[in-house]
Amino acid sequence: MAQIRIARRVLTECIAAMAFPILLLSILVAPVSAPVVAETDRSRARWCGVETMPLKPSDHSWAQWVALRLRSRSMWRTDLPVFVTAVLLSALSLLVAFFGFIGAAALVFSPVFWFFGIAAQVGPFTPESVRETLLAMPAGIVLGAITTTVLTGTSFLRDLLLRTFSRSRDPDLLAKLEELRTSRASLTAAFEFERQRIERDLHDGAQQELVAVVMRLGMLEATATAAAADQERIVRLARQAQAHAERALERLRDTVRDIHPRELSDLGLIAAVRELAARSPLRVELTSTGDDAQLSSPTATAVYFTVSEALTNISKHAGVGSARIDLRCATTDVHVRVHDDGVGGARIDTGSGLAGLRERMRSVGGNIEILSPPGGGTLVVASAPSQPPW
């Protein structure tokens, strides 16, 4: 296995040596060529047995990915240094491979050249007899081994510089990737929790009311068939069926509103939060400033459901009948604070509604914080950019 990896390193250095003219020309378009060369070097390192992380997503074309990298600061910190390193080391590999392997071949085949009347000169050495050509053969083998060693060392130097620049690019890259994996898992759990909530609301709410409507209508039909004169019972059953149908309709409206409120799409975030405060069983003091016209739909939705979940938690767990909302919208970002003077002690637990909201806020480039000391009330603070970073 070690011999195979050495052979791969020597082969890749020879390929880099042959590609040196192309690399030299690519300097003219260095900002565009740097990500391509750097990603190619990462692929080379993986082929040689070094653990490197590809940066190009498999579902992106090279043109799309290069366009994204050109807008990233890490391209200048990583890809460009790797590109410069590739050019310089390819020039070194070209010199070593050209003079080393050609010189080694000339020495090894020196007797053959002498047979055809050619004295193969390698540096200052020129054979003047058959004996000297035969002595040149071991020297050629040694020169080939030295060339192979130097090219292998050059390959290891490439790996070292690649890892060095990768570490200096983004010191917290691995932490960000781990956070991304955790966020993706949390989002999956949050979506599953939300689906279960919708199913539960439909099953325990509208479905039960509709079942009652069907039963009352069946009883109404039986009563009307059996005793047409019993008008009072028929009227009572009809009113009960109507009441159940109205409650089912109201619960369906609440469920649909919880999925995505129409006020948010039609009137914007401030109006939707104002409507949310008006429907809340709490006495809500709302202060709103700024213009929400610049907010993207994902950001507005994330902030809206943060406020909704906070009010729901206050009404269920805080033990108070009032809350305060401070909503500030700006051109570049949005901030919201929901405060109550309740029992406190709220936490963002895995699988909870607040955990799902935290991941929703992170998905649009924002964040949510909970300050809830026991007995000191709860403050929910959320912020996000007007436009998601993606």
Steps between C-alpha positions, in 0.01 A plus 500: 500500500784741583660434162170574328464832680858598412433410138186714508693793644771476236235468228307804621821705518582402142149604395543829689831552320336449161215732604737780598455694171123494553541615860728778383239624255226471762672773702341743255157402636617413851183592692299261283759226463606495868192312632525244219871435560450487879212251473707291256784500751262379771394217271867417436566484875205264554624275219837488671340388826467830685170584667383826348153641479359591157341844496310471173148357554421208274180666373679820390660551164854636488372836372246531783751399764776734374249787498415424864867472600582835341253661743657322797784648702641154563591478130766767554620335819516144372451448128734776388793386723447141389498620138830688545648195673387277215667723241831517687516130588398402147795701370725315745354164398554587135869570557554194719305261277647629175866502598478215749313238297652596167847499655429166669376351174806631313734341754313167515490468121847646451639167364220488243574855387872416484420202279339738249796734525341753731670620817208589730608802702337556842617820664881504510520124437570376148597132454818442306505119503273198526620449857384847598157442342463181703598684818245770415210252524501471886541877519188537285305271733615705799406823322154358423453404865608846612260660252217281626582595859508870420166482315347306790628762742354772280166321514514485880588870504187568295293312758657691788436839341148397400414405858669813634302732276181306566543546874582868467204557269224458755610393847140418587416316178468161666291654776274655239465169321417325826247772575352450153464126559339561838273766353390269221418225749315748721303633205399147406384438856320835508319430173395160630377663822304754295342229286396312813353820646294565188379140496410524869318831454299364209424173679408647838339816366334525163469124450317449830265786427426367151431155644253662739340682207457172313348333806259789560396500137438124522289547810321788332419281201376217724286737707355662191417159353358348819301793631441783265293673768791526746606840369671610821745205499573552131577868559723419800700242303534734206634776728743259660624387160540863395695584816734203451553598134584859601750381760655262245532786253658725762752231598584439136560873459728500806695203367542659158602829663762317704646352181533840329280799588340683209558834673874443474484447123251778430584774753854435620668411828393798712132461414518123551658540845238762587224254401675227698507723809131583456404130489715407800323437832771717658502877534776577253681833484645526149759754389604490135736727310642508149380364169461127431485541122865389461457175694515179302219250546719238680628761747155644568358151551777402741450814712121463497507144630757600762254755638211253471684226689615746767141623561375141512762408759414806709129415505571136588795514740581852620206539737434860394239666284711755315802524271702764318623487140760734353536457122757704308531467122786657307628487145771250588355299789213441740497468881223385730477474878218322685500549877282387789521525878411137565664214685795471262709186469437452125762304309560397139475122523555261210173427325319796655328777310772748596769264368318485168474877492872534571580282199250692289671827595843355429381383159448866397829613655348617829502386860278479807594538867300419811566685827282338763632491858267319743252748638634781284278478195600402147652707220509357148733691268515417130677670211562423135624673182233633268621269226624146578871446426413238241 
